[in-house]
């Protein structure tokens, strides 16, 4: 076997391992969406309590994303990813055996250790694949999984829950997670770009407390009329104090989690702000408002939940999975920033059409959601993830991807706190949906404007 064939073989086995890891994580995120009602019934609880288990998973995922990529730079990416997948597998088995909702909460928090799987996989890929075009295409394939397994995951989750109960879904995820753990351990190469560096655990503590407080405040604010606003304000103030302590700690530490100079760079704050605004503007439109009006029997289209998922979420994920590799392949030649701006502009046009025509027509609404699958899931989401890798400083490659993963989760929380709240001001009216989508449009326009501040990643482009 010649050198070129060996290289292709090693890239293929690496991709097989990384895709298995990403699929295992994504099943935890999306396969359970149609299963929540079944979980509530079988555990003898209510939908709100089960919904909190999802919040527990995504909150834990956001917090672990802040520091595990950096830890992997120091201790070894293969080692940390294997450990993450192993812990996730154990958490999944616990969820399958959960006798009550409290144990399910604990299981979902344990599964949240898998939060930074996608950025960690992209870091491992960038370390092994030096050709910009090849890396862009492979990055698109991996990141596209983050939008759903072509919609099959949600459908499979619903079918398994209907015929075999919710525990069967967790057992299937556990099998996939076990396989992915073996693949990563067996086929992924090791890399330690920051070997010998001391981990800044004090900085980790303060940044984790900052984001945790913000996410809890957002979750409480999402209750709108029933929210405890003193609790929200208190958590927000606590987050501000913790961030100030984090800033002070990083200035004094000789080996910080992230240097203040890195935080001040446009490569950092412009990307994190664009990611947060993009998620805030778009996420709850597709996953919240569109699904709500689709199932609304009084002023919407009165679809059953499974049909709403099949008509909207499945094509959205499928088209994103198809377009993603092409966006990644195009980024090094056309420019990462140009592809991002094109994606955001397409999102803005799609949201505009939903506002004025989609809320009145099921056909137009479904077409616009597919368009968002192209421009958001297949373009903007891919490039934002990719920029977290290519703009990260060489002295601390795991820092920006981890922070960016936190920005994705923070934006998702903001989206569900703000957009449905505006919609509920005029509850159960088309005006309410219009206003909620209008807020999403405004925030997405701000994301587009902010994207002009992101520096061009010259080293990753041809």
Tab-separated table of C-alpha atoms in Angstrom:
chain	number	residue	atom	x	y	z
A	1	UNK	CA	0.000	0.000	0.000
A	2	UNK	CA	1.504	3.372	-1.053
A	3	UNK	CA	1.581	6.493	1.151
A	4	UNK	CA	-1.467	8.075	-0.513
A	5	UNK	CA	-3.552	4.950	0.018
A	6	UNK	CA	-2.443	4.760	3.657
A	7	UNK	CA	-3.424	8.384	4.172
A	8	UNK	CA	-6.870	7.834	2.655
A	9	UNK	CA	-7.354	4.743	4.791
A	10	UNK	CA	-6.382	6.571	7.992
A	11	UNK	CA	-8.730	9.475	7.182
A	12	UNK	CA	-11.556	7.015	6.467
A	13	UNK	CA	-11.106	5.196	9.773
A	14	UNK	CA	-10.804	8.504	11.626
A	15	UNK	CA	-14.036	9.763	10.033
A	16	UNK	CA	-15.777	6.499	10.914
A	17	UNK	CA	-14.780	6.936	14.567
A	18	UNK	CA	-15.669	10.642	14.716
A	19	UNK	CA	-19.045	10.185	12.983
A	20	UNK	CA	-19.916	7.364	15.392
A	21	UNK	CA	-19.141	9.692	18.317
A	22	UNK	CA	-21.215	12.566	16.873
A	23	UNK	CA	-24.155	10.280	16.097
A	24	UNK	CA	-24.112	8.900	19.651
A	25	UNK	CA	-24.230	12.439	21.047
A	26	UNK	CA	-26.906	13.629	18.612
A	27	UNK	CA	-29.222	10.720	19.473
A	28	UNK	CA	-29.182	11.955	23.073
A	29	UNK	CA	-30.145	15.409	21.867
A	30	UNK	CA	-32.829	14.675	19.262
A	31	UNK	CA	-34.069	11.078	19.490
A	32	UNK	CA	-35.945	11.844	22.712
A	33	UNK	CA	-37.970	14.801	21.394
A	34	UNK	CA	-41.024	12.680	20.380
A	35	UNK	CA	-40.625	10.406	23.442
A	36	UNK	CA	-41.249	12.953	26.225
A	37	UNK	CA	-44.983	12.254	26.505
A	38	UNK	CA	-44.302	8.513	26.787
A	39	UNK	CA	-41.687	9.112	29.494
A	40	UNK	CA	-44.172	11.181	31.508
A	41	UNK	CA	-46.805	8.424	31.255
A	42	UNK	CA	-44.499	5.515	32.132
A	43	UNK	CA	-42.815	7.308	35.047
A	44	UNK	CA	-46.118	8.677	36.369
A	45	UNK	CA	-45.187	12.349	36.090
A	46	UNK	CA	-46.121	15.335	33.906
A	47	UNK	CA	-44.787	16.875	30.694
A	48	UNK	CA	-43.226	19.848	32.499
A	49	UNK	CA	-41.178	17.576	34.777
A	50	UNK	CA	-39.970	15.511	31.826
A	51	UNK	CA	-39.155	18.677	29.919
A	52	UNK	CA	-36.862	19.613	32.803
A	53	UNK	CA	-34.858	16.450	32.121
A	54	UNK	CA	-34.108	17.824	28.651
A	55	UNK	CA	-33.100	21.141	30.181
A	56	UNK	CA	-30.798	19.247	32.565
A	57	UNK	CA	-29.066	17.527	29.640
A	58	UNK	CA	-28.528	20.676	27.557
A	59	UNK	CA	-27.408	22.720	30.579
A	60	UNK	CA	-24.853	20.070	31.544
A	61	UNK	CA	-23.737	19.821	27.903
A	62	UNK	CA	-23.147	23.594	27.772
A	63	UNK	CA	-21.118	23.592	30.994
A	64	UNK	CA	-18.896	20.628	30.084
A	65	UNK	CA	-18.271	22.249	26.681
A	66	UNK	CA	-16.559	25.185	28.374
A	67	UNK	CA	-13.526	23.275	29.618
A	68	UNK	CA	-13.309	19.700	28.277
A	69	UNK	CA	-11.865	20.774	24.881
A	70	UNK	CA	-9.081	22.621	26.742
A	71	UNK	CA	-8.521	19.616	29.028
A	72	UNK	CA	-8.225	17.439	25.916
A	73	UNK	CA	-5.423	19.694	24.605
A	74	UNK	CA	-3.507	18.921	27.793
A	75	UNK	CA	-4.383	15.294	28.590
A	76	UNK	CA	-5.015	14.009	25.060
A	77	UNK	CA	-8.013	14.413	22.763
A	78	UNK	CA	-8.513	10.715	22.121
A	79	UNK	CA	-8.302	9.964	25.850
A	80	UNK	CA	-10.786	12.688	26.846
A	81	UNK	CA	-13.233	11.856	24.017
A	82	UNK	CA	-13.142	8.153	24.914
A	83	UNK	CA	-13.760	9.027	28.573
A	84	UNK	CA	-16.674	11.307	27.612
A	85	UNK	CA	-18.316	8.599	25.505
A	86	UNK	CA	-17.828	5.988	28.235
A	87	UNK	CA	-19.456	8.233	30.863
A	88	UNK	CA	-22.270	9.043	28.422
A	89	UNK	CA	-22.860	5.304	27.896
A	90	UNK	CA	-23.101	4.723	31.650
A	91	UNK	CA	-25.510	7.650	31.971
A	92	UNK	CA	-27.646	6.222	29.154
A	93	UNK	CA	-27.851	2.823	30.853
A	94	UNK	CA	-28.894	4.557	34.085
A	95	UNK	CA	-31.610	6.428	32.149
A	96	UNK	CA	-32.884	3.140	30.689
A	97	UNK	CA	-33.149	1.691	34.196
A	98	UNK	CA	-34.526	4.861	35.844
A	99	UNK	CA	-37.369	3.978	38.251
A	100	UNK	CA	-38.480	7.604	38.643
A	101	UNK	CA	-38.026	11.099	37.249
A	102	UNK	CA	-35.351	12.051	39.817
A	103	UNK	CA	-33.033	9.262	38.650
A	104	UNK	CA	-33.728	10.300	35.057
A	105	UNK	CA	-32.577	13.845	35.924
A	106	UNK	CA	-29.309	12.467	37.296
A	107	UNK	CA	-28.855	10.245	34.234
A	108	UNK	CA	-29.394	13.117	31.807
A	109	UNK	CA	-26.894	15.303	33.670
A	110	UNK	CA	-24.325	12.483	33.436
A	111	UNK	CA	-25.046	12.162	29.701
A	112	UNK	CA	-24.366	15.893	29.379
A	113	UNK	CA	-20.633	15.206	29.700
A	114	UNK	CA	-20.854	14.475	25.965
A	115	UNK	CA	-21.646	18.152	25.250
A	116	UNK	CA	-18.389	19.076	23.447
A	117	UNK	CA	-18.253	15.934	21.262
A	118	UNK	CA	-18.664	17.858	17.980
A	119	UNK	CA	-16.006	20.576	18.605
A	120	UNK	CA	-13.625	17.942	19.977
A	121	UNK	CA	-14.126	15.816	16.845
A	122	UNK	CA	-13.447	18.854	14.655
A	123	UNK	CA	-10.234	19.571	16.586
A	124	UNK	CA	-9.080	15.976	16.064
A	125	UNK	CA	-9.963	16.192	12.368
A	126	UNK	CA	-8.096	19.485	11.855
A	127	UNK	CA	-4.996	18.015	13.530
A	128	UNK	CA	-4.919	15.083	11.069
A	129	UNK	CA	-6.225	16.659	7.820
A	130	UNK	CA	-4.083	19.551	6.579
A	131	UNK	CA	-5.614	20.006	3.101
A	132	UNK	CA	-8.060	22.961	3.406
A	133	UNK	CA	-10.573	21.663	0.827
A	134	UNK	CA	-10.636	18.147	2.235
A	135	UNK	CA	-10.947	19.419	5.797
A	136	UNK	CA	-13.804	21.751	4.815
A	137	UNK	CA	-15.811	18.938	3.236
A	138	UNK	CA	-15.199	16.497	6.113
A	139	UNK	CA	-16.008	19.245	8.630
A	140	UNK	CA	-19.333	19.755	6.852
A	141	UNK	CA	-20.141	16.041	7.085
A	142	UNK	CA	-19.417	15.884	10.823
A	143	UNK	CA	-21.134	19.151	11.731
A	144	UNK	CA	-24.229	18.336	9.665
A	145	UNK	CA	-24.897	15.426	12.048
A	146	UNK	CA	-25.359	18.089	14.730
A	147	UNK	CA	-28.614	19.098	13.014
A	148	UNK	CA	-30.113	15.609	13.330
A	149	UNK	CA	-29.522	12.196	11.770
A	150	UNK	CA	-31.384	13.158	8.595
A	151	UNK	CA	-34.608	13.272	10.646
A	152	UNK	CA	-34.528	9.488	11.096
A	153	UNK	CA	-33.600	9.824	14.770
A	154	UNK	CA	-36.841	11.575	15.735
A	155	UNK	CA	-38.987	9.135	13.724
A	156	UNK	CA	-37.175	6.098	15.151
A	157	UNK	CA	-37.511	7.479	18.670
A	158	UNK	CA	-41.266	7.868	18.261
A	159	UNK	CA	-41.715	4.362	16.845
A	160	UNK	CA	-39.590	2.721	19.549
A	161	UNK	CA	-41.466	4.539	22.304
A	162	UNK	CA	-44.851	3.643	20.805
A	163	UNK	CA	-44.202	-0.084	20.502
A	164	UNK	CA	-41.558	-0.835	23.149
A	165	UNK	CA	-41.687	2.040	25.668
A	166	UNK	CA	-39.252	4.858	26.355
A	167	UNK	CA	-36.588	2.572	27.854
A	168	UNK	CA	-36.009	0.962	24.463
A	169	UNK	CA	-34.884	4.337	23.109
A	170	UNK	CA	-32.197	4.635	25.788
A	171	UNK	CA	-31.053	1.043	25.202
A	172	UNK	CA	-30.617	1.764	21.474
A	173	UNK	CA	-28.627	4.925	22.307
A	174	UNK	CA	-26.520	2.887	24.767
A	175	UNK	CA	-25.644	0.353	22.051
A	176	UNK	CA	-24.640	3.126	19.626
A	177	UNK	CA	-22.633	4.858	22.377
A	178	UNK	CA	-20.801	1.612	23.208
A	179	UNK	CA	-19.887	1.092	19.550
A	180	UNK	CA	-18.710	4.695	19.201
A	181	UNK	CA	-16.562	4.384	22.349
A	182	UNK	CA	-14.835	1.325	20.863
A	183	UNK	CA	-14.329	3.001	17.462
A	184	UNK	CA	-12.721	6.101	18.992
A	185	UNK	CA	-10.491	4.004	21.274
A	186	UNK	CA	-9.510	1.707	18.405
A	187	UNK	CA	-9.132	4.010	15.403
A	188	UNK	CA	-8.672	7.641	16.496
A	189	UNK	CA	-5.072	8.889	16.801
A	190	UNK	CA	-3.931	10.740	19.925
A	191	UNK	CA	-2.899	14.402	20.002
A	192	UNK	CA	-1.781	16.621	22.924
A	193	UNK	CA	-0.939	20.084	21.560
A	194	UNK	CA	-0.699	21.581	25.080
A	195	UNK	CA	0.940	18.662	26.897
A	196	UNK	CA	2.623	19.702	30.129
A	197	UNK	CA	0.368	22.724	30.695
A	198	UNK	CA	-1.398	22.963	34.050
A	199	UNK	CA	-5.219	23.014	33.901
A	200	UNK	CA	-6.736	26.223	35.289
A	201	UNK	CA	-9.451	24.697	37.503
A	202	UNK	CA	-10.162	27.983	39.350
A	203	UNK	CA	-10.926	29.659	36.028
A	204	UNK	CA	-13.076	26.674	35.062
A	205	UNK	CA	-15.081	27.038	38.278
A	206	UNK	CA	-15.857	30.725	37.720
A	207	UNK	CA	-16.778	30.439	34.016
A	208	UNK	CA	-18.951	27.374	34.691
A	209	UNK	CA	-20.763	29.237	37.502
A	210	UNK	CA	-21.222	32.227	35.162
A	211	UNK	CA	-22.840	30.250	32.349
A	212	UNK	CA	-24.813	28.014	34.750
A	213	UNK	CA	-26.370	31.057	36.415
A	214	UNK	CA	-27.229	32.610	33.040
A	215	UNK	CA	-28.821	29.399	31.742
A	216	UNK	CA	-30.878	28.963	34.934
A	217	UNK	CA	-31.991	32.603	34.711
A	218	UNK	CA	-33.028	32.105	31.080
A	219	UNK	CA	-34.920	28.937	31.921
A	220	UNK	CA	-36.842	30.727	34.697
A	221	UNK	CA	-37.520	33.758	32.467
A	222	UNK	CA	-39.005	31.390	29.881
A	223	UNK	CA	-41.898	30.722	32.282
A	224	UNK	CA	-43.098	34.242	31.431
A	225	UNK	CA	-46.124	35.000	33.653
A	226	UNK	CA	-45.142	32.475	36.322
A	227	UNK	CA	-41.466	33.442	36.428
A	228	UNK	CA	-39.862	34.500	39.709
A	229	UNK	CA	-38.195	37.697	38.516
A	230	UNK	CA	-36.287	38.236	41.780
A	231	UNK	CA	-34.739	34.809	41.147
A	232	UNK	CA	-33.910	35.806	37.553
A	233	UNK	CA	-32.330	39.110	38.610
A	234	UNK	CA	-30.409	37.432	41.439
A	235	UNK	CA	-28.978	34.777	39.131
A	236	UNK	CA	-28.026	37.410	36.558
A	237	UNK	CA	-26.172	39.484	39.166
A	238	UNK	CA	-24.459	36.324	40.427
A	239	UNK	CA	-23.356	35.533	36.858
A	240	UNK	CA	-21.895	39.044	36.477
A	241	UNK	CA	-19.926	38.714	39.737
A	242	UNK	CA	-18.611	35.275	38.723
A	243	UNK	CA	-17.499	36.585	35.331
A	244	UNK	CA	-15.658	39.468	37.003
A	245	UNK	CA	-13.896	36.940	39.246
A	246	UNK	CA	-13.111	34.818	36.163
A	247	UNK	CA	-11.622	37.866	34.409
A	248	UNK	CA	-9.517	38.718	37.484
A	249	UNK	CA	-8.332	35.089	37.836
A	250	UNK	CA	-7.305	34.819	34.192
A	251	UNK	CA	-5.296	38.060	34.393
A	252	UNK	CA	-3.231	36.731	37.318
A	253	UNK	CA	-2.826	33.069	36.305
A	254	UNK	CA	0.381	32.175	34.445
A	255	UNK	CA	-1.383	29.280	32.637
A	256	UNK	CA	-5.001	30.479	32.369
A	257	UNK	CA	-7.946	28.669	30.826
A	258	UNK	CA	-7.948	31.547	28.357
A	259	UNK	CA	-5.778	34.656	28.331
A	260	UNK	CA	-7.428	38.076	28.501
A	261	UNK	CA	-5.690	38.921	25.216
A	262	UNK	CA	-7.549	36.035	23.553
A	263	UNK	CA	-10.875	37.238	24.973
A	264	UNK	CA	-10.241	40.740	23.582
A	265	UNK	CA	-9.537	39.479	20.048
A	266	UNK	CA	-12.215	40.032	17.413
A	267	UNK	CA	-11.743	36.384	16.468
A	268	UNK	CA	-13.206	35.570	19.888
A	269	UNK	CA	-15.924	38.035	20.841
A	270	UNK	CA	-17.252	38.666	17.319
A	271	UNK	CA	-17.651	34.935	16.644
A	272	UNK	CA	-19.240	34.202	20.042
A	273	UNK	CA	-21.646	37.131	19.645
A	274	UNK	CA	-22.608	36.062	16.103
A	275	UNK	CA	-23.178	32.462	17.220
A	276	UNK	CA	-25.336	33.545	20.178
A	277	UNK	CA	-27.420	35.957	18.070
A	278	UNK	CA	-27.869	33.415	15.254
A	279	UNK	CA	-29.130	30.717	17.623
A	280	UNK	CA	-31.344	33.198	19.489
A	281	UNK	CA	-32.946	34.432	16.285
A	282	UNK	CA	-33.561	31.100	14.532
A	283	UNK	CA	-33.654	28.154	16.951
A	284	UNK	CA	-37.079	28.745	18.555
A	285	UNK	CA	-38.661	29.706	15.240
A	286	UNK	CA	-38.127	26.237	13.787
A	287	UNK	CA	-38.293	24.140	16.944
A	288	UNK	CA	-40.852	26.245	18.808
A	289	UNK	CA	-43.136	28.653	16.946
A	290	UNK	CA	-43.400	26.716	13.675
A	291	UNK	CA	-44.131	23.450	15.476
A	292	UNK	CA	-46.656	25.263	17.684
A	293	UNK	CA	-48.648	26.822	14.849
A	294	UNK	CA	-48.480	23.550	12.904
A	295	UNK	CA	-50.233	21.747	15.786
A	296	UNK	CA	-52.581	24.594	16.792
A	297	UNK	CA	-56.162	23.412	16.140
A	298	UNK	CA	-57.787	26.838	16.513
A	299	UNK	CA	-55.735	29.236	14.379
A	300	UNK	CA	-53.030	26.928	12.976
A	301	UNK	CA	-52.990	23.810	10.841
A	302	UNK	CA	-54.089	21.249	13.454
A	303	UNK	CA	-51.464	18.605	12.693
A	304	UNK	CA	-50.724	15.703	15.027
A	305	UNK	CA	-47.218	15.826	16.594
A	306	UNK	CA	-45.849	12.952	14.477
A	307	UNK	CA	-47.114	14.521	11.246
A	308	UNK	CA	-45.749	17.932	12.261
A	309	UNK	CA	-42.313	16.349	12.835
A	310	UNK	CA	-42.478	14.449	9.545
A	311	UNK	CA	-43.500	17.515	7.508
A	312	UNK	CA	-41.157	20.029	9.116
A	313	UNK	CA	-38.306	18.601	11.201
A	314	UNK	CA	-37.418	15.622	9.009
A	315	UNK	CA	-36.972	17.585	5.722
A	316	UNK	CA	-35.210	20.370	7.685
A	317	UNK	CA	-32.619	17.938	9.081
A	318	UNK	CA	-32.324	15.931	5.859
A	319	UNK	CA	-31.609	18.922	3.624
A	320	UNK	CA	-29.149	20.284	6.181
A	321	UNK	CA	-27.286	16.980	6.206
A	322	UNK	CA	-27.129	17.027	2.401
A	323	UNK	CA	-25.998	20.654	2.021
A	324	UNK	CA	-23.490	20.653	4.918
A	325	UNK	CA	-20.573	18.906	3.150
A	326	UNK	CA	-20.938	21.220	0.136
A	327	UNK	CA	-20.848	24.299	2.399
A	328	UNK	CA	-17.757	22.983	4.147
A	329	UNK	CA	-16.117	22.238	0.799
A	330	UNK	CA	-16.993	25.714	-0.503
A	331	UNK	CA	-15.731	27.603	2.572
A	332	UNK	CA	-11.951	27.382	1.863
A	333	UNK	CA	-12.371	28.601	-1.742
A	334	UNK	CA	-15.263	31.089	-1.487
A	335	UNK	CA	-14.355	32.153	2.054
A	336	UNK	CA	-15.768	31.061	5.405
A	337	UNK	CA	-17.227	34.509	6.109
A	338	UNK	CA	-18.908	34.813	2.715
A	339	UNK	CA	-20.621	31.426	3.092
A	340	UNK	CA	-21.751	32.438	6.594
A	341	UNK	CA	-23.190	35.740	5.361
A	342	UNK	CA	-24.946	33.990	2.476
A	343	UNK	CA	-26.467	31.523	4.936
A	344	UNK	CA	-27.656	34.278	7.294
A	345	UNK	CA	-29.098	36.308	4.413
A	346	UNK	CA	-31.017	33.229	3.232
A	347	UNK	CA	-32.314	32.750	6.793
A	348	UNK	CA	-33.526	36.361	6.918
A	349	UNK	CA	-35.425	36.023	3.623
A	350	UNK	CA	-36.948	32.700	4.735
A	351	UNK	CA	-38.104	34.190	8.057
A	352	UNK	CA	-39.632	37.171	6.236
A	353	UNK	CA	-41.688	34.867	4.010
A	354	UNK	CA	-42.811	32.839	7.061
A	355	UNK	CA	-43.986	36.049	8.776
A	356	UNK	CA	-46.117	37.347	5.938
A	357	UNK	CA	-47.178	34.169	4.122
A	358	UNK	CA	-46.075	30.999	5.957
A	359	UNK	CA	-48.321	31.450	8.999
A	360	UNK	CA	-51.298	31.452	6.592
A	361	UNK	CA	-50.234	28.576	4.303
A	362	UNK	CA	-48.999	25.098	5.280
A	363	UNK	CA	-47.316	24.660	1.890
A	364	UNK	CA	-45.385	27.940	2.075
A	365	UNK	CA	-44.474	27.278	5.714
A	366	UNK	CA	-43.037	23.840	4.907
A	367	UNK	CA	-41.051	25.251	1.950
A	368	UNK	CA	-39.610	28.011	4.153
A	369	UNK	CA	-38.577	25.519	6.845
A	370	UNK	CA	-36.763	23.507	4.150
A	371	UNK	CA	-35.068	26.770	3.089
A	372	UNK	CA	-33.964	27.302	6.695
A	373	UNK	CA	-32.614	23.745	6.586
A	374	UNK	CA	-30.440	24.825	3.658
A	375	UNK	CA	-29.334	28.238	4.924
A	376	UNK	CA	-29.126	27.606	8.681
A	377	UNK	CA	-28.609	23.850	9.277
A	378	UNK	CA	-26.617	23.380	6.058
A	379	UNK	CA	-24.652	26.636	5.937
A	380	UNK	CA	-24.638	29.015	8.943
A	381	UNK	CA	-24.455	26.253	11.563
A	382	UNK	CA	-21.665	24.490	9.666
A	383	UNK	CA	-19.551	27.608	9.213
A	384	UNK	CA	-20.031	28.895	12.775
A	385	UNK	CA	-18.760	25.551	14.089
A	386	UNK	CA	-15.903	25.600	11.597
A	387	UNK	CA	-14.853	29.155	12.479
A	388	UNK	CA	-14.528	28.082	16.112
A	389	UNK	CA	-11.757	25.726	14.963
A	390	UNK	CA	-9.919	27.792	12.350
A	391	UNK	CA	-9.936	31.047	14.374
A	392	UNK	CA	-8.777	29.449	17.639
A	393	UNK	CA	-5.242	30.494	18.676
A	394	UNK	CA	-2.560	27.860	18.084
A	395	UNK	CA	-1.350	28.243	21.676
A	396	UNK	CA	-4.780	27.268	23.029
A	397	UNK	CA	-6.693	25.429	20.257
A	398	UNK	CA	-9.431	24.003	22.496
A	399	UNK	CA	-10.516	27.313	24.028
A	400	UNK	CA	-12.590	28.907	21.247
A	401	UNK	CA	-14.416	25.714	20.103
A	402	UNK	CA	-15.461	25.116	23.711
A	403	UNK	CA	-16.636	28.697	24.222
A	404	UNK	CA	-18.436	28.563	20.876
A	405	UNK	CA	-20.271	25.394	21.922
A	406	UNK	CA	-21.348	27.267	25.048
A	407	UNK	CA	-22.564	30.150	22.841
A	408	UNK	CA	-24.714	27.719	20.806
A	409	UNK	CA	-26.391	26.463	23.982
A	410	UNK	CA	-26.760	29.960	25.459
A	411	UNK	CA	-28.374	31.163	22.231
A	412	UNK	CA	-30.795	28.232	22.227
A	413	UNK	CA	-31.802	29.086	25.800
A	414	UNK	CA	-32.248	32.755	24.955
A	415	UNK	CA	-34.309	31.846	21.907
A	416	UNK	CA	-36.822	29.803	23.897
A	417	UNK	CA	-36.920	32.451	26.637
A	418	UNK	CA	-37.584	35.419	24.315
A	419	UNK	CA	-39.503	34.363	21.185
A	420	UNK	CA	-42.302	32.317	22.821
A	421	UNK	CA	-42.617	35.046	25.491
A	422	UNK	CA	-43.357	37.653	22.816
A	423	UNK	CA	-45.749	35.240	21.088
A	424	UNK	CA	-47.645	34.667	24.351
A	425	UNK	CA	-48.367	38.405	24.771
A	426	UNK	CA	-51.036	37.844	22.099
A	427	UNK	CA	-51.577	34.171	22.891
A	428	UNK	CA	-53.399	31.965	20.403
A	429	UNK	CA	-53.559	34.659	17.718
A	430	UNK	CA	-51.706	34.989	14.440
A	431	UNK	CA	-50.498	38.396	15.661
A	432	UNK	CA	-48.701	36.629	18.517
A	433	UNK	CA	-46.901	34.283	16.131
A	434	UNK	CA	-46.095	37.197	13.806
A	435	UNK	CA	-44.556	39.210	16.654
A	436	UNK	CA	-42.527	36.262	17.959
A	437	UNK	CA	-41.118	35.580	14.489
A	438	UNK	CA	-40.506	39.329	13.988
A	439	UNK	CA	-38.268	39.382	17.072
A	440	UNK	CA	-36.375	36.389	15.670
A	441	UNK	CA	-35.961	38.260	12.372
A	442	UNK	CA	-34.545	41.353	14.088
A	443	UNK	CA	-32.052	39.275	16.085
A	444	UNK	CA	-30.978	37.358	12.951
A	445	UNK	CA	-30.363	40.669	11.136
A	446	UNK	CA	-28.160	41.702	14.078
A	447	UNK	CA	-26.311	38.378	13.682
A	448	UNK	CA	-25.680	39.167	10.000
A	449	UNK	CA	-24.358	42.635	10.866
A	450	UNK	CA	-22.161	41.178	13.608
A	451	UNK	CA	-20.733	38.593	11.179
A	452	UNK	CA	-19.004	41.442	9.314
A	453	UNK	CA	-16.811	41.898	12.402
A	454	UNK	CA	-15.426	38.335	12.272
A	455	UNK	CA	-11.884	38.362	10.842
A	456	UNK	CA	-11.176	36.251	7.794
A	457	UNK	CA	-9.417	32.939	8.672
A	458	UNK	CA	-6.699	33.379	6.053
A	459	UNK	CA	-4.735	30.271	7.048
A	460	UNK	CA	-7.773	28.046	6.434
A	461	UNK	CA	-8.591	29.471	2.994
A	462	UNK	CA	-6.977	29.076	-0.407
